[in-house]
CSV table of C-alpha atoms and ligand atoms in Angstrom, one decimal:
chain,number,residue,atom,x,y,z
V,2,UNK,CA,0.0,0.0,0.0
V,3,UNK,CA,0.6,3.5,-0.1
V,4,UNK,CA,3.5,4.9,2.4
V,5,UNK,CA,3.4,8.3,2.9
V,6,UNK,CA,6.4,7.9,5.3
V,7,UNK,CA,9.0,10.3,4.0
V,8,UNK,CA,12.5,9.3,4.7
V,9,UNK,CA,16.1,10.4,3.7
V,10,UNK,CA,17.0,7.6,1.7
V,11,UNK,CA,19.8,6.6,4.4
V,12,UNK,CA,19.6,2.6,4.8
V,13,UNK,CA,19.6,3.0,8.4
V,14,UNK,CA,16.3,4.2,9.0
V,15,UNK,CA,14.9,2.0,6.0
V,16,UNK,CA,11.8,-0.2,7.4
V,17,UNK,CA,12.5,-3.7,7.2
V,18,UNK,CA,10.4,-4.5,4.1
V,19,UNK,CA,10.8,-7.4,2.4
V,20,UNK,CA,9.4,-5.3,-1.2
V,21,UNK,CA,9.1,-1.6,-1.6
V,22,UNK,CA,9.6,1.0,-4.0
V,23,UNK,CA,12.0,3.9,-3.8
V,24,UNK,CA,10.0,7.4,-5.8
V,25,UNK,CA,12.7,10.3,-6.3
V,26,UNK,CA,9.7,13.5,-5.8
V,27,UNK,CA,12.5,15.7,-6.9
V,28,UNK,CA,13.8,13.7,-10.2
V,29,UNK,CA,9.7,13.7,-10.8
V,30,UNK,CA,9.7,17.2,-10.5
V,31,UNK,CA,13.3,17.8,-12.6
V,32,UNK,CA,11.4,15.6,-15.2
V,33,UNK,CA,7.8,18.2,-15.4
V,34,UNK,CA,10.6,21.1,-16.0
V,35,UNK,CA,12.4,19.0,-18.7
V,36,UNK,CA,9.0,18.4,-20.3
V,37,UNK,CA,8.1,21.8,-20.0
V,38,UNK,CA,11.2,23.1,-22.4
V,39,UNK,CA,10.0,20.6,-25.1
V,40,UNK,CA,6.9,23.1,-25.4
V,41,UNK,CA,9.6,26.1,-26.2
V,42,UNK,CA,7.0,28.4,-24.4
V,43,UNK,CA,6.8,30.8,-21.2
V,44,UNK,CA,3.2,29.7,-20.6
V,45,UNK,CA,3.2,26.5,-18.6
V,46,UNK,CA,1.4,24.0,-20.5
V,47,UNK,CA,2.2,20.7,-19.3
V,48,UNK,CA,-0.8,18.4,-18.1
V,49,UNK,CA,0.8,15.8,-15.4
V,50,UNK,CA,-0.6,12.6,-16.1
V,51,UNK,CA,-1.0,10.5,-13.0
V,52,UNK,CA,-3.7,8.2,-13.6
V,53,UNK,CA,-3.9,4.7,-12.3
V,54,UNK,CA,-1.7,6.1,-8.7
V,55,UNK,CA,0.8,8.1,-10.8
V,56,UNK,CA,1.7,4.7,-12.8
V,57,UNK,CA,1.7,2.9,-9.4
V,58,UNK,CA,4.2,5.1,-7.6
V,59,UNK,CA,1.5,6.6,-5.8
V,60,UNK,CA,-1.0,9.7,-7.7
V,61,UNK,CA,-1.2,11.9,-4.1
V,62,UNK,CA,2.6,12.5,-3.9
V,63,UNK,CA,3.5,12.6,-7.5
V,64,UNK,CA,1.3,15.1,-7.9
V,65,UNK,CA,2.1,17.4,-4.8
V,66,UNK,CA,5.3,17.3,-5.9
V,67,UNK,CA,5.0,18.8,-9.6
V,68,UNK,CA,1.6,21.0,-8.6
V,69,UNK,CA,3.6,24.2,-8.9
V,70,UNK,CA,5.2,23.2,-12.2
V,71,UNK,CA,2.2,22.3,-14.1
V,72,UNK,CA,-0.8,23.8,-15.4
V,73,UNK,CA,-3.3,20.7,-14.7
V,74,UNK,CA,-3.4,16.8,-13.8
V,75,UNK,CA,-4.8,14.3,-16.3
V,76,UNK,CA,-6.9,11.1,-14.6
V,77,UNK,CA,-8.6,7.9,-16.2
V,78,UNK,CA,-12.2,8.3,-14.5
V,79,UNK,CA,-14.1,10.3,-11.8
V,80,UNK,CA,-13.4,8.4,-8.9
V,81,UNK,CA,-9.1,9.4,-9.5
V,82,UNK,CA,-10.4,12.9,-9.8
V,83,UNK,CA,-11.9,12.8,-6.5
V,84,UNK,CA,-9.3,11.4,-4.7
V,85,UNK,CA,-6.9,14.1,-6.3
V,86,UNK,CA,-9.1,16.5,-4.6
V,87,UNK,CA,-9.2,14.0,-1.4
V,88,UNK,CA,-5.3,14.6,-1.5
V,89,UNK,CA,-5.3,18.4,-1.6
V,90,UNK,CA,-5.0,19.5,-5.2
V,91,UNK,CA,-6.8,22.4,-6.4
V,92,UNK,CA,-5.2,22.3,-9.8
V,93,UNK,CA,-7.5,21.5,-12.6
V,94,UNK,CA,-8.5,17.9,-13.7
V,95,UNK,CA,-8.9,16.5,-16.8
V,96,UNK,CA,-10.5,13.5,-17.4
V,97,UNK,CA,-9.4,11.4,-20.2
V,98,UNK,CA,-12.4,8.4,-20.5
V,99,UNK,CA,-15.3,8.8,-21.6
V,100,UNK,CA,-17.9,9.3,-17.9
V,101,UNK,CA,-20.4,6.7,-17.9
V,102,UNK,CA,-23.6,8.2,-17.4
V,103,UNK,CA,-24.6,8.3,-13.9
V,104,UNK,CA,-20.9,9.7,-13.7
V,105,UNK,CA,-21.8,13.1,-15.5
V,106,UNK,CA,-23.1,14.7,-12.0
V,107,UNK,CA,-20.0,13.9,-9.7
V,108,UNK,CA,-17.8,15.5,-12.5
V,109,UNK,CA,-20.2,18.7,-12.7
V,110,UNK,CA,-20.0,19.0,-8.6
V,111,UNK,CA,-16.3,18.8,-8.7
V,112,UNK,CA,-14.9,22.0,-8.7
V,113,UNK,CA,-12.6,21.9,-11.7
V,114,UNK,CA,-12.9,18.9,-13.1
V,115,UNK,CA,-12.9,18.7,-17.2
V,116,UNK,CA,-14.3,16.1,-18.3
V,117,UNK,CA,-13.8,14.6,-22.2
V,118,UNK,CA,-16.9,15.1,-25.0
V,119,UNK,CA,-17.0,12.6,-27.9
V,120,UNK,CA,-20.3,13.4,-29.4
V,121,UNK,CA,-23.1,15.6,-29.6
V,122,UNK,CA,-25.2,13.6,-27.7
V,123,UNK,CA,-22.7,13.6,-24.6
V,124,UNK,CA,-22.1,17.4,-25.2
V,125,UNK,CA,-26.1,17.9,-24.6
V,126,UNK,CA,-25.9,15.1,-21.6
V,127,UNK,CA,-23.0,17.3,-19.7
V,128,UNK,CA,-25.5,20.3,-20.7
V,129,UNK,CA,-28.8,19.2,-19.0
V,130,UNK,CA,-26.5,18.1,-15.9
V,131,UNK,CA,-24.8,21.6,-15.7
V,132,UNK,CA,-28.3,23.2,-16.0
V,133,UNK,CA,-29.5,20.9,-13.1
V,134,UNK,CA,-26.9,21.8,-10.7
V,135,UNK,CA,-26.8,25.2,-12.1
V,136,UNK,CA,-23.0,25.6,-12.2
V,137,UNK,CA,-21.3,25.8,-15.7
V,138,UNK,CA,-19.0,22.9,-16.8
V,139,UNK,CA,-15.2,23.7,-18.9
V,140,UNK,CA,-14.9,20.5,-21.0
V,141,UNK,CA,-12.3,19.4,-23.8
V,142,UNK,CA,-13.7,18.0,-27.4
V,143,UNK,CA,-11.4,14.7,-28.1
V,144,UNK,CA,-11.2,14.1,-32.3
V,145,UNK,CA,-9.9,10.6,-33.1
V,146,UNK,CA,-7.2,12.0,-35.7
V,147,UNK,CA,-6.2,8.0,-35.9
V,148,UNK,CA,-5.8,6.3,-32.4
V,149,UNK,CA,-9.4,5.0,-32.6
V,150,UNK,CA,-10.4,4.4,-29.5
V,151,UNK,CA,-12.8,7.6,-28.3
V,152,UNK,CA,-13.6,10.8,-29.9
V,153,UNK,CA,-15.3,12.4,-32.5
V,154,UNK,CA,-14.5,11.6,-36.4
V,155,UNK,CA,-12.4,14.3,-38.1
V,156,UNK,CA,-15.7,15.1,-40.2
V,157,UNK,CA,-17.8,15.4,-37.3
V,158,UNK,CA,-15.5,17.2,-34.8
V,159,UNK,CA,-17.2,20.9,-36.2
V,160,UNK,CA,-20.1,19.8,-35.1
V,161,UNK,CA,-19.6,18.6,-31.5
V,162,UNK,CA,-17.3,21.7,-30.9
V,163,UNK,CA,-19.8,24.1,-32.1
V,164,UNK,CA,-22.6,22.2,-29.7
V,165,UNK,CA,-20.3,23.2,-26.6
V,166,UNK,CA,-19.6,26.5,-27.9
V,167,UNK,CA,-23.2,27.4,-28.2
V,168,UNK,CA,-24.4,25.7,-25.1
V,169,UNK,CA,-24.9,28.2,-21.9
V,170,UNK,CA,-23.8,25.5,-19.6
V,171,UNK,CA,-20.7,24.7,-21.1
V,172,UNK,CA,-17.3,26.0,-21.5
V,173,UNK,CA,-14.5,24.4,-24.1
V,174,UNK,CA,-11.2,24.4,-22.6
V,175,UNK,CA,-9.5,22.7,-25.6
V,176,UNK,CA,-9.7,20.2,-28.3
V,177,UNK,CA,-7.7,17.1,-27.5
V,178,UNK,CA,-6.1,14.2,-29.6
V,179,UNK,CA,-4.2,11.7,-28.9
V,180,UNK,CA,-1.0,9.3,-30.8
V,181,UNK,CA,-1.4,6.1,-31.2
V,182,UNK,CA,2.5,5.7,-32.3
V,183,UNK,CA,4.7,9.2,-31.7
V,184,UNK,CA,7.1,6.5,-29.9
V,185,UNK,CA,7.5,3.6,-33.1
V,186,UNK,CA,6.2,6.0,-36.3
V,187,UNK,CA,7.3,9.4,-36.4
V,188,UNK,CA,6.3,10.0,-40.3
V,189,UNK,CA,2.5,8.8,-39.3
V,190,UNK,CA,2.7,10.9,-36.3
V,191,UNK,CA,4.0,14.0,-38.3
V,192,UNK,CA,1.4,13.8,-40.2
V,193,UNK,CA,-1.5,12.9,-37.8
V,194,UNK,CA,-0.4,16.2,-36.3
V,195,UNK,CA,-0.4,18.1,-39.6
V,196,UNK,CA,-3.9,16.8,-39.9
V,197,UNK,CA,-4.9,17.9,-37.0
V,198,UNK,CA,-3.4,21.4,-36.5
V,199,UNK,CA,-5.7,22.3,-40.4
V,200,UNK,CA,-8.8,20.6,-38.4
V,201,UNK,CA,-8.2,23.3,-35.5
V,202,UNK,CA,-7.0,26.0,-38.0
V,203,UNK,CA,-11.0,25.2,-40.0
V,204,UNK,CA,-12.4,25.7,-36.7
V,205,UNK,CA,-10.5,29.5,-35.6
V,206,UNK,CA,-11.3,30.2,-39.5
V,207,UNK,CA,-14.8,29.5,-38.7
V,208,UNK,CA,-14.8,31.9,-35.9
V,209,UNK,CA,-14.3,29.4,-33.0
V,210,UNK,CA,-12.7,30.8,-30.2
V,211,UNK,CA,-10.7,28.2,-29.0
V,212,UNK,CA,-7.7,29.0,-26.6
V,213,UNK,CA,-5.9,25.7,-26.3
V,214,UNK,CA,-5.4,22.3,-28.1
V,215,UNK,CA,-3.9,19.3,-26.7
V,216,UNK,CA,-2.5,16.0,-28.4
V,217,UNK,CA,1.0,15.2,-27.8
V,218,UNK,CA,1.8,12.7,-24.5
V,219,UNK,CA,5.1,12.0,-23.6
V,220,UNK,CA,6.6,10.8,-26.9
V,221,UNK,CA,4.5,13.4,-29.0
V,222,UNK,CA,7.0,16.4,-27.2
V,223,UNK,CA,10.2,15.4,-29.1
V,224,UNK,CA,7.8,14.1,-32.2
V,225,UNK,CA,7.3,17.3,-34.1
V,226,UNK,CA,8.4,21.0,-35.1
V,227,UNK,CA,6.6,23.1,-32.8
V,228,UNK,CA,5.0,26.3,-33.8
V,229,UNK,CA,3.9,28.0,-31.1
V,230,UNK,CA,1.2,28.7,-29.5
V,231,UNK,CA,-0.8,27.6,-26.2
V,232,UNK,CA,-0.3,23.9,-26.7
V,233,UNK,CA,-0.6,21.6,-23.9
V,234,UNK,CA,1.1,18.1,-23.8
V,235,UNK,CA,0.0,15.4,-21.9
V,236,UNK,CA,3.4,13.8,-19.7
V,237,UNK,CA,2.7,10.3,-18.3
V,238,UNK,CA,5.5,8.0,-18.7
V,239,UNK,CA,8.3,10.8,-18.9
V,240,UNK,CA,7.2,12.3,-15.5
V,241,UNK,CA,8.5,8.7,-14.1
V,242,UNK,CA,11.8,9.2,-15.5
V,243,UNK,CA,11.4,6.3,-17.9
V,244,UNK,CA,11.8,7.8,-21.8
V,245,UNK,CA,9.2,6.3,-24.8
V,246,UNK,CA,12.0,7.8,-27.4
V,247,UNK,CA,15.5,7.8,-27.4
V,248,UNK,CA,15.3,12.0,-27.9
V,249,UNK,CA,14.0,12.6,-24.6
V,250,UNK,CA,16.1,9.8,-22.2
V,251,UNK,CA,18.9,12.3,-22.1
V,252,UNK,CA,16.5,14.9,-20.4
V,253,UNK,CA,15.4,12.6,-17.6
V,254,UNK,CA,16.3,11.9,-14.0
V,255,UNK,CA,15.8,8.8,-12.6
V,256,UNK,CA,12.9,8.6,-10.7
V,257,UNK,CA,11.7,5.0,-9.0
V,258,UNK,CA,14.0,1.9,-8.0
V,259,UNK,CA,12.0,-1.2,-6.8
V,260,UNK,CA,13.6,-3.2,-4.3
V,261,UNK,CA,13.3,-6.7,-2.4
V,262,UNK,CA,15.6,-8.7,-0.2
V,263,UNK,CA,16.9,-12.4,0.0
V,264,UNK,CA,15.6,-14.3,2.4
V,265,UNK,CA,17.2,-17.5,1.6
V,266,UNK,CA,20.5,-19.0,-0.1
V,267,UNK,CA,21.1,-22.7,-0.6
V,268,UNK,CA,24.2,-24.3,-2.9
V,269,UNK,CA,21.7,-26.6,-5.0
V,270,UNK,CA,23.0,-29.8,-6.3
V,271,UNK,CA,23.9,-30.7,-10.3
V,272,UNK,CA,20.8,-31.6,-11.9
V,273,UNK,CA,18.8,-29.8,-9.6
V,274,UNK,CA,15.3,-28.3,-10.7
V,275,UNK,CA,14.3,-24.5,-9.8
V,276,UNK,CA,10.7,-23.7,-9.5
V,277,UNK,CA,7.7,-25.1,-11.2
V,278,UNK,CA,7.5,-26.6,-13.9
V,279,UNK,CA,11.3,-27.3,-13.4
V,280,UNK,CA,12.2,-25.5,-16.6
V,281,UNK,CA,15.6,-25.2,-15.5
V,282,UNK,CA,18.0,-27.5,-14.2
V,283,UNK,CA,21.4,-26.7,-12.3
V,284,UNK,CA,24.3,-28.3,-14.3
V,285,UNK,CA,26.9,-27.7,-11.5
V,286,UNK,CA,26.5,-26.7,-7.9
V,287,UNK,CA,24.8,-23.8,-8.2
V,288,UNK,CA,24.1,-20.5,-5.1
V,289,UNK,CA,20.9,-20.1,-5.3
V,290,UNK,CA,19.3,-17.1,-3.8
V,291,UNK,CA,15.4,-16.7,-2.8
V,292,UNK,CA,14.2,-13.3,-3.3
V,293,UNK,CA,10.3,-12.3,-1.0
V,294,UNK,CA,8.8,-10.8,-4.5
V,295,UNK,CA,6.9,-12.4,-6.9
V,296,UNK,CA,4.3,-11.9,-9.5
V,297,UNK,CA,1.5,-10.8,-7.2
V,298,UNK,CA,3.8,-8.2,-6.6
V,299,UNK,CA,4.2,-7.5,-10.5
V,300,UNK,CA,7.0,-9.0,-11.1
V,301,UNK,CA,5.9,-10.5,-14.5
V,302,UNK,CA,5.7,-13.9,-14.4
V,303,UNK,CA,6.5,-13.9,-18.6
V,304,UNK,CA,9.9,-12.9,-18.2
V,305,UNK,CA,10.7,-16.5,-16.5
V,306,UNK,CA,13.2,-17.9,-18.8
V,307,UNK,CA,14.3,-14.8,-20.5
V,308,UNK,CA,17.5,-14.2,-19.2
V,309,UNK,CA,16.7,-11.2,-16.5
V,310,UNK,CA,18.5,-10.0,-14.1
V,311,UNK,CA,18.5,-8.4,-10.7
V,312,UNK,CA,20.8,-6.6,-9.3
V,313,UNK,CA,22.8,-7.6,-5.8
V,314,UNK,CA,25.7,-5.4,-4.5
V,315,UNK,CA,25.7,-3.9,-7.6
V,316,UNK,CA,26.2,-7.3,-10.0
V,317,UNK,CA,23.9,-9.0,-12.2
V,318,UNK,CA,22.1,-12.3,-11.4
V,319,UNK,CA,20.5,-14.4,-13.2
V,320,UNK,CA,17.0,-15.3,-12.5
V,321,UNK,CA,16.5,-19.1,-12.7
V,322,UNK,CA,13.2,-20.9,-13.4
V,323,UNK,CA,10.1,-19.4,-13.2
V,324,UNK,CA,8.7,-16.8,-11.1
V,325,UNK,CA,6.6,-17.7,-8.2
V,326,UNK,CA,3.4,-15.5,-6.8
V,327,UNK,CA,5.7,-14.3,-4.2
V,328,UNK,CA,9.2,-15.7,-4.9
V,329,UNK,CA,11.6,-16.0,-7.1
V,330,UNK,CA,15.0,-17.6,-7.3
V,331,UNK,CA,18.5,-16.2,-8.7
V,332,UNK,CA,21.9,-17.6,-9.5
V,333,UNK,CA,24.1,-15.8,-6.4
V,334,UNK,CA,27.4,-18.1,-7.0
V,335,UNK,CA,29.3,-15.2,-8.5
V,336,UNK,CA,29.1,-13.3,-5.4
V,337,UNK,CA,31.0,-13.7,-2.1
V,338,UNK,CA,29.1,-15.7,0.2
V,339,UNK,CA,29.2,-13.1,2.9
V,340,UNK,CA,27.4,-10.1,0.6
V,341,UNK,CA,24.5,-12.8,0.2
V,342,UNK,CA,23.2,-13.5,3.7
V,343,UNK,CA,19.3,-13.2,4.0
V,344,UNK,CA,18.2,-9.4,4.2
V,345,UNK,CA,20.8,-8.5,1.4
V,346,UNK,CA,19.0,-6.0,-0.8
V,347,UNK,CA,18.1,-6.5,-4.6
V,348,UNK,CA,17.0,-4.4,-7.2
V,349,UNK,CA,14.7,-5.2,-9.6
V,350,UNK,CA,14.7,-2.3,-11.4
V,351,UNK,CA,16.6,1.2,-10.8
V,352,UNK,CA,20.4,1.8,-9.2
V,353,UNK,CA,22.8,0.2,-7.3
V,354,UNK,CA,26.1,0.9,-7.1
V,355,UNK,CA,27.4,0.6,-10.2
V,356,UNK,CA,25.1,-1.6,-12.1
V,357,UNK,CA,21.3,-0.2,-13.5
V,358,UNK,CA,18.7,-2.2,-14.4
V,359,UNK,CA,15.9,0.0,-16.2
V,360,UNK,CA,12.2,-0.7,-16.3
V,361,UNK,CA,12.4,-0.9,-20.0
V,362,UNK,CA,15.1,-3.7,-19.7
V,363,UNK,CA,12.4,-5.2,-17.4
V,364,UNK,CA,9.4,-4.5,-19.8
V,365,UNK,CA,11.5,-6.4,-22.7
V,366,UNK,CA,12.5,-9.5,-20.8
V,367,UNK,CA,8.7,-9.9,-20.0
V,368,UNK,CA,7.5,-8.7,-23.5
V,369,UNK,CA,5.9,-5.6,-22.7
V,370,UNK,CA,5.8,-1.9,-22.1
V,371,UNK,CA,7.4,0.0,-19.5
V,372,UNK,CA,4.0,1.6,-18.4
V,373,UNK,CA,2.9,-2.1,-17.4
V,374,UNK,CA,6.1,-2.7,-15.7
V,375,UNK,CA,5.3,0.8,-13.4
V,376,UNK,CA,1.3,0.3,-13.6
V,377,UNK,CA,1.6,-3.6,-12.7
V,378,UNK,CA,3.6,-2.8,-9.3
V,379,UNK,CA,1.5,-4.8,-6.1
V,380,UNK,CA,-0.5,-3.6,-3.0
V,381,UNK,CA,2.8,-5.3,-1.5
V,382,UNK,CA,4.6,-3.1,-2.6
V,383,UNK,CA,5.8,-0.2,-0.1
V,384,UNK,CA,6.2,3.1,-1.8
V,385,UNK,CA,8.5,5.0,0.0
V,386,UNK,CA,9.4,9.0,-1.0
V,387,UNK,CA,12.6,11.0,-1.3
V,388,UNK,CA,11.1,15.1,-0.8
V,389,UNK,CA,11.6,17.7,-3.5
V,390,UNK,CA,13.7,19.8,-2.3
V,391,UNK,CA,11.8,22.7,-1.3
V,392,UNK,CA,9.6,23.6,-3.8
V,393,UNK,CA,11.0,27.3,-4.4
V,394,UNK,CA,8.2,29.8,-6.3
V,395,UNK,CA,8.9,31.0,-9.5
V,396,UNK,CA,11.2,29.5,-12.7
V,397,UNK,CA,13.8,28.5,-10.4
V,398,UNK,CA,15.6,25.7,-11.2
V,399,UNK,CA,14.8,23.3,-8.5
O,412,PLP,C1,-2.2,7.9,-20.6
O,412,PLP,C2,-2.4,9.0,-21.6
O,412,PLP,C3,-1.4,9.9,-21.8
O,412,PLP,C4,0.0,9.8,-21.2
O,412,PLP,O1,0.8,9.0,-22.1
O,412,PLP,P1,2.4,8.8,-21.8
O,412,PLP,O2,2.8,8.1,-23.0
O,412,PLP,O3,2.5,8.1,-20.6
O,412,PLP,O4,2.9,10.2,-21.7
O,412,PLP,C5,-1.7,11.0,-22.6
O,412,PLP,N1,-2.9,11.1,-23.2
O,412,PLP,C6,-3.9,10.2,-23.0
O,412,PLP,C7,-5.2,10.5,-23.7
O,412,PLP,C8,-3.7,9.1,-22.2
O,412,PLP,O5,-4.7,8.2,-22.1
């Protein structure tokens, strides 16, 4: 769960956990700044994505710790809106999904909260529910400019932005897309953008008075040539110091390590099978060290037999056989015996000493993407905070 225990990141005073997850607040903080410069603007326009608990390293925190850097937060669905608010933000909310319908009045009562409009139908639905509780709603139009999973149709967007614009009871903050591939396609995303910067260009012709759009997410910042403008960006991924594109991992600090310990080491036998399914076999005496995290924690089961690592003292070790729900089993014999007793740390991803195991390395051996790899971390997991450093007012470099 959740640890709001703020420590110093000395080892001393570190609980004795057997899993936990170490969250940088000031490498999150570093990384909102970086973003902002890919925007080449004065106006802060960086939205801080931290839906589903700020990619598992915990939504509250992440979010106090950026608040002053960022113009809004960006949540999947009402109820992470609310508990935003639960946590103290005041910043405004935008909420990506589409509400379900008996969601529409919980986003109207919630001071700042901007919901997403697909359709005309929805636009006239937020409508009636402002009127009800007589309050006016700011909303963003999303237009499916090719990821194809919500929105409005390029040749219908006109007419759902025009129905907000008209309506009494509702405001438009923006009109929002969203890549499907700025991190594997840049010539489809160059154009998707292209495509959608003459939609929104139609629209100011027509006499829309439109103050912001939105589309790129983390990999979208390095994707294109800017050209000014109030354009927001949408940072998820980048915020957690893990890089979609190669362009923007120089710009990153670290942010999360994830940590376990062993709790057991045995010199196994030749011929000696390691963990279900005894898909691997010892073929000399072999140290074996048991580590107290497994794949209810989120470390993926897939990656069992796909040469990962972790790291111990700084080395690489093997991990052999298959991961358990709450166990898993490396090769220690390159180590001394006396850096292996049980309690020794091990990293799973992040630093130690000299070595680094990244969460993409992680999200590759198991076949995946990094935002499962940070989204897939357990309720086991402690997460455990290093402060910003006093979060200074103004364009200070923090
Ligand atoms: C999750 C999400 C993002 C953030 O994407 P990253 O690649 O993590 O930066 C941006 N926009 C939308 C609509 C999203 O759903």
């Amino acid at each position: 769960m959740a640890d709001f225990l703020f420590m110093t990141g000395k080892p001393a005073i570190r609980r004795n956990w057997r899993t936990w997850v170490e969250v940088d607040l000031g490498a999150v903080r570093k990384n909102a700044r970086a973003a902002q410069q890919c925007l080449h603007t004065d106006q802060p326009g960086i939205v801080a994505v931290v839906k589903a608990d700020g990619y598992g390293l915990g939504m509250v925190p992440v979010a106090r710790a950026v608040q002053d850097v960022v113009r809004a937060f960006a949540v999947a669905n009402v109820s992470e809106a609310m508990a935003l608010r639960e946590g103290g933000i005041t910043s405004p909310v935008y909420v990506l999904g589409p509400a379900l319908p008996w969601e529409r009045t919980a986003l109207v009562e919630g001071a700042g909260f901007c919901p997403s409009v697909s359709d005309v139908a929805e636009a006239r639905a937020y409508a009636r529910t402002a009127e009800a509780a007589g309050r006016k709603l700011s909303v963003h139009v999303v237009v499916d400019t090719g990821m194809g999973r919500m929105g409005a149709l390029p040749a219908m967007a006109a007419e759902v932005v025009w129905e907000v614009a008209a309506s009494r009871w509702l405001e438009l903050d923006s009109v929002a897309s969203h890549f499907p591939s700025a991190d594997t396609d840049r010539h489809f995303t160059v154009e998707q953008e292209q495509g959608f910067r003459h939609l929104i260009q139609s629209l100011q012709e027509a006499g829309l008075p439109l103050e912001r759009t939105q589309i790129a997410n983390s990999a979208g910042l390095t994707a294109y040539t800017r050209r000014g403008g109030p354009e927001l960006a949408r940072a998820g991924l980048i915020l957690y110091g893990v890089s979609p594109v190669e362009e923007c991992r120089k710009l990153l600090s670290p942010v999360a390590s994830w940590f376990t310990r062993i709790t057991q080491v045995r010199t196994l036998p030749p011929g000696w099978g390691v963990s279900y399914g005894r898909t691997y076999v010892t073929s000399g005496p072999t140290r074996v060290g048991t580590l107290a995290v497994g794949y209810a924690d989120g470390y993926p089961r897939q990656l069992s037999g796909q040469g990962a690592q972790v790291l111990i003292g700084g080395r690489r070790c093997p991990v052999l056989g298959r991961v358990t729900m709450d166990q898993l089993m490396v090769d220690v014999s390159a180590l001394p015996v006396d850096s292996t007793v049980p309690g020794t740390e091990a990293v799973l991803f992040g630093c130690q000493g000299e070595g680094e195991i990244t969460v993409d390395e992680l999200a590759a051996w198991s076949g995946t993407i990094s935002w499962d790899i940070l989204t897939g971390l357990g309720p086991r997991v402690h997460r455990v905070y290093l402060p910003a450093p006093a979060q200074e007012a103004g364009n200070v470099e923090g």
